[in-house]
Short mmCIF file of C-alpha atoms and ligand atoms in Angstrom, two decimals:
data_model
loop_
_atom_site.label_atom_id
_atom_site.label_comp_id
_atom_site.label_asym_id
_atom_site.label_seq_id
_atom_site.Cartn_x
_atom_site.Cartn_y
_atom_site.Cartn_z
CA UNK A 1 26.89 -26.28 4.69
CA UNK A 2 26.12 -23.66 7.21
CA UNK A 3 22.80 -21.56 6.80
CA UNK A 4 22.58 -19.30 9.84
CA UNK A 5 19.85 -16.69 10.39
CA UNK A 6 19.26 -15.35 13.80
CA UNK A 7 16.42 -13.19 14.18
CA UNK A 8 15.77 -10.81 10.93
CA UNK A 9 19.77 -10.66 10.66
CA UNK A 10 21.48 -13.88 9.19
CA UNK A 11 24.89 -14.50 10.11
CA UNK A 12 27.84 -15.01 7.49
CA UNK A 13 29.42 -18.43 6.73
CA UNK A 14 32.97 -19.26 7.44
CA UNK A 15 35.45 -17.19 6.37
CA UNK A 16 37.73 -17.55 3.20
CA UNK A 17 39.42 -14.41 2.71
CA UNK A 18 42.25 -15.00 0.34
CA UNK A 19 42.15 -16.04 -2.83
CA UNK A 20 38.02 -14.87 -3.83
CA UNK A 21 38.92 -11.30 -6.07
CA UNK A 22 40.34 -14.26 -8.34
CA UNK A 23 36.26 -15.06 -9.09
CA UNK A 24 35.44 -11.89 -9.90
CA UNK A 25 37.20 -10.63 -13.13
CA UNK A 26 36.88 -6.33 -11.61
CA UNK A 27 37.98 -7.19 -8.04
CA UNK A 28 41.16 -9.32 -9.75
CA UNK A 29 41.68 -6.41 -11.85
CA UNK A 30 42.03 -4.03 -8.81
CA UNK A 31 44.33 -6.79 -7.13
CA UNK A 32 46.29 -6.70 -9.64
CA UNK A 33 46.87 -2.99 -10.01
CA UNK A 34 48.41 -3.36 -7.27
CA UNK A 35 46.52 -2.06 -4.27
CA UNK A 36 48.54 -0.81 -1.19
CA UNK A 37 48.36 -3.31 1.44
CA UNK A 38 46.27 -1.18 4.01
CA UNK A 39 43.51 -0.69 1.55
CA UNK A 40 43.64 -4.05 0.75
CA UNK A 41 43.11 -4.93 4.18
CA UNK A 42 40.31 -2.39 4.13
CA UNK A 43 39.15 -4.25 0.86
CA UNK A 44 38.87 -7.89 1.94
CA UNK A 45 37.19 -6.66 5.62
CA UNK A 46 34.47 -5.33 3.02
CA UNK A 47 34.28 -8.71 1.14
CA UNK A 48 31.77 -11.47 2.00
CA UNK A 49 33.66 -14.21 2.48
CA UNK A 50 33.39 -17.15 -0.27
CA UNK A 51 31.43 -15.81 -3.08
CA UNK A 52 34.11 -12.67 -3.04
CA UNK A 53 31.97 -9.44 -3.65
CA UNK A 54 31.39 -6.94 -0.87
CA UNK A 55 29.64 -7.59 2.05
CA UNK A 56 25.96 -6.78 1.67
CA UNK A 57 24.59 -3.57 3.43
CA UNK A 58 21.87 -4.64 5.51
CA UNK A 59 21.43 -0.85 6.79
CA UNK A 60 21.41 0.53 3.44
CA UNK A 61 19.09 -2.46 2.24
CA UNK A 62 16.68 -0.90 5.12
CA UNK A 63 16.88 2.56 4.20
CA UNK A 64 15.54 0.81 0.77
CA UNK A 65 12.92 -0.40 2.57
CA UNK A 66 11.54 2.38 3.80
CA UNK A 67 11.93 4.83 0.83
CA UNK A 68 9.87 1.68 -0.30
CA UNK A 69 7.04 1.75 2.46
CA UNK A 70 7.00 5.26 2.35
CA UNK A 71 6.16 5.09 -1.57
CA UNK A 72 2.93 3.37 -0.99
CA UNK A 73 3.98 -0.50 -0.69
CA UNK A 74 2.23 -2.29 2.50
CA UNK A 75 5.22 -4.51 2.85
CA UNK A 76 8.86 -5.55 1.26
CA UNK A 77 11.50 -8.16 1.41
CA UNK A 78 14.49 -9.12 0.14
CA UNK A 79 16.78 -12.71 0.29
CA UNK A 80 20.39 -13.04 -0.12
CA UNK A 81 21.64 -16.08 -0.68
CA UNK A 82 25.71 -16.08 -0.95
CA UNK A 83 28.62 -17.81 -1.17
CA UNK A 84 27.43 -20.23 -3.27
CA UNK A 85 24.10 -20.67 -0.03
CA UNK A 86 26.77 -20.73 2.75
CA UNK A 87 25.12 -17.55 4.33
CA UNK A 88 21.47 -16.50 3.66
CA UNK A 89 19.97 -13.15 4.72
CA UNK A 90 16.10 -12.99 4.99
CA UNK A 91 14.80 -8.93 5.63
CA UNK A 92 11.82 -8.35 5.55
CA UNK A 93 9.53 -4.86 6.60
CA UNK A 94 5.93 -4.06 6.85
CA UNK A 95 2.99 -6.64 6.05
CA UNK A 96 2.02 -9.41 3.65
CA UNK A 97 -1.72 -8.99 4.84
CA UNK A 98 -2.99 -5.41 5.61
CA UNK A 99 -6.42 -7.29 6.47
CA UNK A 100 -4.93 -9.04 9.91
CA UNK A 101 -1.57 -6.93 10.04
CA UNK A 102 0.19 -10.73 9.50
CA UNK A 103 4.27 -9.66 9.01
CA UNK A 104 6.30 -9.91 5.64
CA UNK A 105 7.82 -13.04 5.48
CA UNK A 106 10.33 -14.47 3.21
CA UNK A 107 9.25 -18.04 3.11
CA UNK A 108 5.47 -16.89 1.77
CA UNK A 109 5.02 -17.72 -2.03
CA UNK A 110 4.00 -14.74 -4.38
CA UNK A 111 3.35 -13.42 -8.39
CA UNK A 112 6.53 -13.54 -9.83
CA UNK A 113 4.91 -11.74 -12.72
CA UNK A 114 7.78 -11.61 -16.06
CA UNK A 115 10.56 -14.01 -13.92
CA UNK A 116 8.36 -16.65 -15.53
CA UNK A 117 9.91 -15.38 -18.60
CA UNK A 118 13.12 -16.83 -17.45
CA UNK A 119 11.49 -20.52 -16.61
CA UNK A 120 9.82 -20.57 -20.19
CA UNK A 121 13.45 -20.09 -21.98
CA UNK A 122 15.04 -22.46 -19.93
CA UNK A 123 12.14 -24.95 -20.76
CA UNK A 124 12.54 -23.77 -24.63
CA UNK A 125 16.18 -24.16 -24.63
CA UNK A 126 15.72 -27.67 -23.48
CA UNK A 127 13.95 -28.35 -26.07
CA UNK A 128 16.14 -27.00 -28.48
CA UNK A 129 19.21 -28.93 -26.91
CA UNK A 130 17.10 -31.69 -27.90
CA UNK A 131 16.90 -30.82 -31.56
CA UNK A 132 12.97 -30.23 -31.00
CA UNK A 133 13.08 -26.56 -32.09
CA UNK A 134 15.63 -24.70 -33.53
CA UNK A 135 16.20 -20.71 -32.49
CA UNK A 136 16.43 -19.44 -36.04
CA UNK A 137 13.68 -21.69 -37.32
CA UNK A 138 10.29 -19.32 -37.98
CA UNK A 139 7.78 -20.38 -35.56
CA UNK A 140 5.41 -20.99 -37.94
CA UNK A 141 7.28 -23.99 -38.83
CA UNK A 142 6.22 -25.09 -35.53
CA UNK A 143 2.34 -23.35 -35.32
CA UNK A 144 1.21 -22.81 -38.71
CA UNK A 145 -0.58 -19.56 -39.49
CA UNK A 146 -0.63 -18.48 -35.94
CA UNK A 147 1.14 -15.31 -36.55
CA UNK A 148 0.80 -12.85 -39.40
CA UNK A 149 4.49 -13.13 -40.17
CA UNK A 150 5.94 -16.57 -41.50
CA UNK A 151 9.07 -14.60 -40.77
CA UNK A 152 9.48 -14.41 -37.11
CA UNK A 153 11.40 -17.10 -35.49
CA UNK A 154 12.18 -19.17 -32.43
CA UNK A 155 14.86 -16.39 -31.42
CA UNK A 156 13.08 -13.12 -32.40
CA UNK A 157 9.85 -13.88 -29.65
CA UNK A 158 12.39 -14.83 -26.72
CA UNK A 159 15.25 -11.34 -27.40
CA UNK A 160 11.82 -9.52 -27.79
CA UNK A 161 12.30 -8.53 -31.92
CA UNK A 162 9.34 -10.13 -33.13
CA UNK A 163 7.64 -6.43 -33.88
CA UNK A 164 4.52 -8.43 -32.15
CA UNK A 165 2.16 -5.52 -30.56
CA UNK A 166 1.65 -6.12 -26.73
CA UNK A 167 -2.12 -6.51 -26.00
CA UNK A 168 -1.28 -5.81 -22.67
CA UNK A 169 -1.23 -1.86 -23.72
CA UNK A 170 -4.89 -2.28 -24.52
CA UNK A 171 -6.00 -4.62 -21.74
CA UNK A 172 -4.73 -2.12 -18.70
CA UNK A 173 -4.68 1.43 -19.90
CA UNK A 174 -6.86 2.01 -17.29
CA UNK A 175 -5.62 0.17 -14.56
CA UNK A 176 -8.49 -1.56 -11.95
CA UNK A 177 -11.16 -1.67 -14.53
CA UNK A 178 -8.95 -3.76 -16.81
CA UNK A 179 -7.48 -5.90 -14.46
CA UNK A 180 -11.35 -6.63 -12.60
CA UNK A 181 -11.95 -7.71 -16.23
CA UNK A 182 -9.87 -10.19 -16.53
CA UNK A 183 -8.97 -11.11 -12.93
CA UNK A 184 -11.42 -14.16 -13.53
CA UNK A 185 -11.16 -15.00 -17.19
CA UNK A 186 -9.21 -18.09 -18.65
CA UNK A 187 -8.12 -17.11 -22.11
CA UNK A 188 -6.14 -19.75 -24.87
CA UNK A 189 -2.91 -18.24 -25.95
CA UNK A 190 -4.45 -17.74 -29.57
CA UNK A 191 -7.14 -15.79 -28.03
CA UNK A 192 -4.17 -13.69 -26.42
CA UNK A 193 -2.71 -13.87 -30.01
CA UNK A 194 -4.84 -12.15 -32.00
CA UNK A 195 -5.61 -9.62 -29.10
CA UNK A 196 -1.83 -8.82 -30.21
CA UNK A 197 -2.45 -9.18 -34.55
CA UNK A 198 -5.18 -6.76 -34.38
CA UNK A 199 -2.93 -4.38 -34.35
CA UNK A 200 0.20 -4.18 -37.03
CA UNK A 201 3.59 -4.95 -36.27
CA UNK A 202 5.59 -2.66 -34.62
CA UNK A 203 8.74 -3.26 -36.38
CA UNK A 204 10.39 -5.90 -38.42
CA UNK A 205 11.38 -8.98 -36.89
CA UNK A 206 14.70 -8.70 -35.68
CA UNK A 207 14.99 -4.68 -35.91
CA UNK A 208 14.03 -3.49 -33.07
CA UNK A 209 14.14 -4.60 -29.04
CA UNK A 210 10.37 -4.11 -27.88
CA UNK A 211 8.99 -5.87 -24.80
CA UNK A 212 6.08 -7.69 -25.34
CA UNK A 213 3.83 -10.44 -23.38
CA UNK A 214 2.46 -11.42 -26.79
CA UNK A 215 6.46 -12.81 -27.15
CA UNK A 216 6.51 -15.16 -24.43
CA UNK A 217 2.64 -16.62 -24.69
CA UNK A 218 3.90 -17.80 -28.29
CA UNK A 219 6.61 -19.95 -26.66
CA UNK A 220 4.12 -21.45 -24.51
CA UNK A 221 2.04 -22.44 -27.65
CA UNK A 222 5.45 -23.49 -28.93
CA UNK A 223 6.04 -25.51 -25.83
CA UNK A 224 2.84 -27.14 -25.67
CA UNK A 225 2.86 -28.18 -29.63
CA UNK A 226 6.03 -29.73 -29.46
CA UNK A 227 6.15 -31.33 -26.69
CA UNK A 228 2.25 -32.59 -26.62
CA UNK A 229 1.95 -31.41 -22.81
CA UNK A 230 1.38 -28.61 -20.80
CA UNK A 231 3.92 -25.84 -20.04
CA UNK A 232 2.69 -26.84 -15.78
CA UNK A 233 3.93 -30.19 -16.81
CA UNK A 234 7.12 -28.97 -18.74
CA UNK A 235 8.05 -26.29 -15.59
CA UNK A 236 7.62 -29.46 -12.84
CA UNK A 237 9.60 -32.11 -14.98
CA UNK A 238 12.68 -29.55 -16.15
CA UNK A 239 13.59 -27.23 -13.57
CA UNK A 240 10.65 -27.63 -10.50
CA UNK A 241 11.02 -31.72 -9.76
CA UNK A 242 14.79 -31.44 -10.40
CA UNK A 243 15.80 -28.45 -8.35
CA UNK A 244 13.43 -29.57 -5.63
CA UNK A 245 11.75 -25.63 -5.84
CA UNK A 246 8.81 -26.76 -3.36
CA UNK A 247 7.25 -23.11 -3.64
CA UNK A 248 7.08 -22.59 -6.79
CA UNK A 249 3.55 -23.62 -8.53
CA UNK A 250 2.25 -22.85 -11.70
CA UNK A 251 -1.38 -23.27 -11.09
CA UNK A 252 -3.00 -21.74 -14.02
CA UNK A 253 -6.00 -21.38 -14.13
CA UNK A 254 -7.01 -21.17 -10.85
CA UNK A 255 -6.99 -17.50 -9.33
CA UNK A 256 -5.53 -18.79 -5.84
CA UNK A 257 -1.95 -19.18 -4.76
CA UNK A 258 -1.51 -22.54 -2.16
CA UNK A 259 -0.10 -22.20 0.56
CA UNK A 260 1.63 -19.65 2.96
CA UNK A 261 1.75 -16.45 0.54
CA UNK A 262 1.27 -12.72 0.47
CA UNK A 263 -1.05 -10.76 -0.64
CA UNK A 264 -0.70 -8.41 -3.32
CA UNK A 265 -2.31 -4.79 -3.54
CA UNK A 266 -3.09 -3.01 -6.56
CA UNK A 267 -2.53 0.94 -6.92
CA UNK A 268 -5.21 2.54 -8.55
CA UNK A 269 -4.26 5.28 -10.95
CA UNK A 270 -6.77 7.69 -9.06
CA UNK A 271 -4.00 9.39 -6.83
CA UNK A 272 -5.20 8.69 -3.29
CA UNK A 273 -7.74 6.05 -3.95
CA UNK A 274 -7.37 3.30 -1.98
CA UNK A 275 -5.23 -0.13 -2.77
CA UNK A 276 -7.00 -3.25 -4.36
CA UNK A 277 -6.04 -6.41 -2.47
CA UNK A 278 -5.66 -8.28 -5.88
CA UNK A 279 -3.87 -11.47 -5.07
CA UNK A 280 -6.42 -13.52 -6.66
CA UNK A 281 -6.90 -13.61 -9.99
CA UNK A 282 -6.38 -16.55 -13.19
CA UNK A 283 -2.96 -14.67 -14.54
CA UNK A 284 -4.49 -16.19 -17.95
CA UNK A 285 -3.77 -12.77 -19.38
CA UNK A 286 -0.19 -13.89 -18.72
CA UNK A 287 0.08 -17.95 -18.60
CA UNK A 288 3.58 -18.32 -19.63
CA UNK A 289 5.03 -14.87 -19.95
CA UNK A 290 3.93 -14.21 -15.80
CA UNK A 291 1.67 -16.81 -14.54
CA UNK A 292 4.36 -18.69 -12.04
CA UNK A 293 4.12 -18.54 -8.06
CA UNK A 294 7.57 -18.80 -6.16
CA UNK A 295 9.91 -17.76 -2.98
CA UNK A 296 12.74 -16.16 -2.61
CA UNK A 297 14.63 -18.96 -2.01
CA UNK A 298 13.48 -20.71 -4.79
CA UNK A 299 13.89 -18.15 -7.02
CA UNK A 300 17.72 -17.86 -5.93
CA UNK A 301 18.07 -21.45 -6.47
CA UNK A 302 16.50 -20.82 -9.64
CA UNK A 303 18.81 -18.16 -10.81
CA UNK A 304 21.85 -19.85 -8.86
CA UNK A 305 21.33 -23.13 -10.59
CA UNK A 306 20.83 -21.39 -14.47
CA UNK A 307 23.94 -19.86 -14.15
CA UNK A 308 25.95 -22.24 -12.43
CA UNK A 309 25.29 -24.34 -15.53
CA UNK A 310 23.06 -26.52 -14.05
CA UNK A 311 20.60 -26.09 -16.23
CA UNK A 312 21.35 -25.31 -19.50
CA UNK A 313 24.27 -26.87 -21.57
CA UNK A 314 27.09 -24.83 -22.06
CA UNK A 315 26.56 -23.09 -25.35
CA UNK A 316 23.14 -22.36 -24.81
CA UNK A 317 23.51 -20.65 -21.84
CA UNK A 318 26.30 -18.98 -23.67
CA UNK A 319 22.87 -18.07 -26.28
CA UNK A 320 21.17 -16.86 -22.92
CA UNK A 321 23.55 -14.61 -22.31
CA UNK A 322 23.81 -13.19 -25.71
CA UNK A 323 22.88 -9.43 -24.60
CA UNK A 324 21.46 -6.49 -26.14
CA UNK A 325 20.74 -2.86 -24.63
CA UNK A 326 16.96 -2.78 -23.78
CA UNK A 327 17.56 1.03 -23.23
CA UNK A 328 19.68 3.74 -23.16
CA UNK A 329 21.08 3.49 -20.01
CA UNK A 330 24.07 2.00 -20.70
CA UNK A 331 23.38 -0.57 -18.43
CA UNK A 332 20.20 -2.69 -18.84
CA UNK A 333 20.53 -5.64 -21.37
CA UNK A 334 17.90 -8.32 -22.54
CA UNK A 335 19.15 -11.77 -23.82
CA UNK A 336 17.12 -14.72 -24.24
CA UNK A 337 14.58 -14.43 -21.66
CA UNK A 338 16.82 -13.18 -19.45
CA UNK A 339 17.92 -9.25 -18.36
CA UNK A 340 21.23 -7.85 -17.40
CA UNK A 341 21.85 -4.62 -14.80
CA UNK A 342 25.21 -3.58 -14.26
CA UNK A 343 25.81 -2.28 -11.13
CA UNK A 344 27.59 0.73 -9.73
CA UNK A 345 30.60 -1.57 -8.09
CA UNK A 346 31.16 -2.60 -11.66
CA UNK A 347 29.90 -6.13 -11.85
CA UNK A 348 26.67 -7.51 -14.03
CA UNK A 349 24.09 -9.29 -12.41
CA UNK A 350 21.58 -11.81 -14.48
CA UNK A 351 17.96 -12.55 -13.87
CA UNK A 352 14.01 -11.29 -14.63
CA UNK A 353 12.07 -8.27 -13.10
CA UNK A 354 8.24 -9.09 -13.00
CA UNK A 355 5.15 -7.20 -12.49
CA UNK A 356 1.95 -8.86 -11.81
CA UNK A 357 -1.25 -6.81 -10.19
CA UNK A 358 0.20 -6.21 -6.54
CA UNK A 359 3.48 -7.67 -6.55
CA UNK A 360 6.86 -5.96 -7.98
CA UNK A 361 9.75 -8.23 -7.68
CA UNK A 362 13.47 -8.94 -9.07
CA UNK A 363 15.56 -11.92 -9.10
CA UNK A 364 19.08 -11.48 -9.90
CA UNK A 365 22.58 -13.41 -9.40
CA UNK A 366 26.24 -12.90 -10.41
CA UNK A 367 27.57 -14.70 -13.59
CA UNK A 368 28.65 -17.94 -11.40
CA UNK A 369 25.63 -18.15 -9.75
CA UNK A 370 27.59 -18.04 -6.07
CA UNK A 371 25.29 -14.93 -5.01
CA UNK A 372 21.24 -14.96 -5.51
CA UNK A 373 19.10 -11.99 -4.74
CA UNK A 374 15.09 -11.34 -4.15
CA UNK A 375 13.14 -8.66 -3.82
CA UNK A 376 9.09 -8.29 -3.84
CA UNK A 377 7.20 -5.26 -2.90
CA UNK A 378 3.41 -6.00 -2.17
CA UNK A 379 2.16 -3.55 -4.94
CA UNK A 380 2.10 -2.49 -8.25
CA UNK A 381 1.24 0.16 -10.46
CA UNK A 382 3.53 2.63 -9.10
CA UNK A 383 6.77 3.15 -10.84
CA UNK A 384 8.29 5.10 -7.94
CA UNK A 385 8.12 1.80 -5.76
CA UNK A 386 9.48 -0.54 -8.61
CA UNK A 387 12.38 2.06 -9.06
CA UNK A 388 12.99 2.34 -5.46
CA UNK A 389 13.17 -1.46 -4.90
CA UNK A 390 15.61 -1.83 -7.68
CA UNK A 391 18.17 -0.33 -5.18
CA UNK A 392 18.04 -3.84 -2.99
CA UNK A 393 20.69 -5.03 -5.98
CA UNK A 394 22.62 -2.49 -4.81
CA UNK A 395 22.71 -2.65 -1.02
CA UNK A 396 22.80 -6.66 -1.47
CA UNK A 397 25.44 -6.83 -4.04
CA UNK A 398 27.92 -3.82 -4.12
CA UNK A 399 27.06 -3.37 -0.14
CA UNK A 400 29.00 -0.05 0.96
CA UNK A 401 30.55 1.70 -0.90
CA UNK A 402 33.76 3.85 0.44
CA UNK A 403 33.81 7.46 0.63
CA UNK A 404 35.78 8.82 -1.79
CA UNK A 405 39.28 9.89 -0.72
CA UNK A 406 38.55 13.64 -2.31
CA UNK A 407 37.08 17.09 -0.79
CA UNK A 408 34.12 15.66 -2.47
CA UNK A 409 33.85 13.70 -0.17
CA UNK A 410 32.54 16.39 2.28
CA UNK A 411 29.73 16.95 0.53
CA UNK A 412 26.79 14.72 2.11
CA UNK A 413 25.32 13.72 -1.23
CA UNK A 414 28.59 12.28 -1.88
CA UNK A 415 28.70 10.66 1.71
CA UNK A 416 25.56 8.59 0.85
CA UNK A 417 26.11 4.87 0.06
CA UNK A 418 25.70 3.75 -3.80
CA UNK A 419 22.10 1.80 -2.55
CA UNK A 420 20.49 4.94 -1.32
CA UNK A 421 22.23 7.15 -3.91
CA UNK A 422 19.01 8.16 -5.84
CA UNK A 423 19.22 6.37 -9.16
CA UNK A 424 18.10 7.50 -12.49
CA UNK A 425 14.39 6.94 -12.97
CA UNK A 426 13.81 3.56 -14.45
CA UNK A 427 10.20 2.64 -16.05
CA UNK A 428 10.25 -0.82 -16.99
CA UNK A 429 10.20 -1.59 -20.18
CA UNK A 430 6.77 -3.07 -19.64
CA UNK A 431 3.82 -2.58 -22.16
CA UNK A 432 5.25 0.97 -23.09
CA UNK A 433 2.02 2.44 -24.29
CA UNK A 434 0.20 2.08 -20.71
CA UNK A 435 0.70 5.13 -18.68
CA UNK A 436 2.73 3.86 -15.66
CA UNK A 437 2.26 6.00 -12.53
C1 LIG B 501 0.78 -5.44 -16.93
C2 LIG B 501 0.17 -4.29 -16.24
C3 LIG B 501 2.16 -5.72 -16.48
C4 LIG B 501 0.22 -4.35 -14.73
C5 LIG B 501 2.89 -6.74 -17.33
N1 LIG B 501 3.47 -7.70 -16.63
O1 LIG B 501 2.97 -6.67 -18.54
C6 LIG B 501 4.31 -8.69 -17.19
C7 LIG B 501 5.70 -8.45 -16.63
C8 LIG B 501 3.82 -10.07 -16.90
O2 LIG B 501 6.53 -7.90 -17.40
C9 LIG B 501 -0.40 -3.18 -13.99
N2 LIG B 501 -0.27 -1.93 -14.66
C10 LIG B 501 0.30 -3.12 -12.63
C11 LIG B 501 -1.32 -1.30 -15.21
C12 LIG B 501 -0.99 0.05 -15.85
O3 LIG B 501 -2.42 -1.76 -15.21
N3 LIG B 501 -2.14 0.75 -16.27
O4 LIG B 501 1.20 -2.29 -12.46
O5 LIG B 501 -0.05 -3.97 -11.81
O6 LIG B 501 5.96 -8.77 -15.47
#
């Protein structure tokens, strides 16, 4: 194995050329259209070698950066990990700490906010493998009379069709106050519960795709009743101890993160008022649907590892993957804990976004696992930013994209790389009632 990184540039593995559009059904496609032999030249000097998609575009990724900084984020950083962790990129720009002016760095643990989402389906899909839950089964087979309808089940709280009102609407509509109110409080997921079955469902289970916390605290109730332990204990024994992911903590509920880490700073919605540093806080609002603290590299290995199948049996993964649309874009899916973006090189990428008080982040990889991305921003609350850093998937996985060979291609709109192409605004589909600035 060869991991080089010199300076804030890494270097690339060794080189395998041929055979790699094979891996990647689009690319073999193209091959097999027959591609003139010049532009296939052209084509493989593009490709990273090994994992077979284009090179990533660490210039573009900067210009990401920036757009990023200039947005309002302190600091930003993204790690590739590709061909399969041959080569490994870590770029970074700005600050983790705006109190000492200490750099970004992509070793430092952060709030990977909703990517805990991902760790608590794994986790609940172990269980089922086991024969310890079933995914059609209604959870209150599991946790009697702790939701209103005996109809929901296993399946309907992780592909986010319970119709189970997100009490995160209420709990930050206004954005410092309610976070300052909870920052410090350790709730019990039924307390987070019936925050949620105050208000009446919002659909009928299974109708309707609608992001909700209150989906992903019930499967850490579920995990904790079935198994008799702790979801901490149930993320360290499954994925943490095997994987060897030495940065990632669940630490619940104390408000620090251990270690090296970065802190994260809070937008108010007051235009110009000036950033919270909120990196402390419980996360008990959260627990298991955004409580976890990771690294880039852990999270690749994560993501690398889940689908490589080294998590997950075959035909549950195959149940992970089971998309729907979670918008209209045409492009955005949500399985079982687990999103899908298609790209604008044409291939589909597979991982969490998450959003925790001062950190924005992604964690992505390509359907074989062979090339893990990262990205955190150092603030939250501002839509522009989390839009903005949702071009690193581009510049790290489609990398440049050709000018087209058309008088279009004059134009300097249509000169600008696919990363730094402005992209259609994107608003999470985060607790939709809560203005999102
Ligand atoms: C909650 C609000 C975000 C964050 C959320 N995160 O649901 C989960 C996720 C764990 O999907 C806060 N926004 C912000 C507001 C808006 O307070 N008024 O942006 O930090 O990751």
């Amino acid at each position: 194995m060869v991991q080089g990184t010199f300076g804030k540039r890494a270097a690339m593995g060794a080189s395998v050329l041929a055979l790699v559009a094979a891996s990647v059904p689009a690319l073999a496609a193209q091959a097999q259209a027959g591609t003139p032999t010049a532009a296939a030249a052209a084509d493989a000097a593009r490709r990273a070698p090994g994992d077979g998609l284009p090179k990533p575009d660490l210039d573009a990724l900067h210009q990401v950066f920036a757009q990023v900084m200039a947005g309002g984020a302190p600091g930003v950083m993204t790690r590739i990990d590709g061909d399969g962790g041959r080569s490994v990129y870590r770029e970074t720009a700005g600050v983790a700490d705006r109190s000492n002016g200490r750099a970004m760095n992509t070793d430092a643990r952060f709030r990977i906010g909703s990517i805990t989402k991902s760790f608590s389906t794994v986790v609940l899909l172990q269980l089922v493998h086991e024969g310890k839950v079933a995914l059609d089964t209604p959870v209150d087979t599991y946790l009697p009379g702790l939701l209103p309808d005996p109809t929901i089940t296993v399946r309907h709280l992780l592909t986010h069709r319970s119709g189970l009102w997100d009490y995160t609407n209420d709990m930050f509509e206004n954005t410092v106050p309610g976070f300052e109110a909870v920052r410090n409080k350790v709730f019990t997921y039924q307390e987070l519960v019936k925050l949620s079955i105050a208000h009446p469902a919002t659909a009928k289970p299974g109708a309707a795709y609608q992001y909700s916390n209150t989906n992903f605290v019930v499967v850490g109730a579920l995990i904790e009743k079935v198994t008799g332990h702790s979801v901490r204990t149930e993320y360290q024994r499954r994925i943490i101890s095997p994987l060897h992911l030495t940065d990632t903590v669940y630490v619940h509920p104390s408000a620090t993160i251990p270690g090296l880490h970065i802190n994260g700073y809070l937008t108010p919605d007051e235009a110009g008022a000036p950033l919270v540093d909120s990196t402390d806080q419980t996360v008990s609002w959260a627990q298991s649907a955004g409580a976890m603290v990771s690294n880039p590299r852990d999270l690749n290995r994560f993501f690398s590892a889940l689908l490589g199948g080294r998590l997950l049996s075959a035909d549950l993964l195959a149940e992970m993957l089971r998309m729907t649309p979670s918008d209209t874009s045409g492009t955005r899916f949500y399985g079982l804990g687990l999103r899908q973006r298609d790209l604008s090189c044409g291939i589909s990428v597979y991982g969490h976004t998450g959003t925790v008080q001062g950190f924005y982040s992604y964690a992505f990889t390509t359907r074989d696992g062979r090339r893990s991305v990262s990205s955190m921003a150092n603030t939250s609350n501002n839509g522009n930013v989390n839009t903005i850093l949702g071009n690193t998937l581009e510049a790290a996985f489609c990398g440049k994209t050709p000018a087209p060979q058309t008088p279009a291609a004059q134009a300097p709109s249509a000169q600008r790389s696919a990363a730094t192409a402005p992209s259609a605004p994107f608003y999470e589909d985060i607790a939709p009632n809560v203005a999102r600035h």
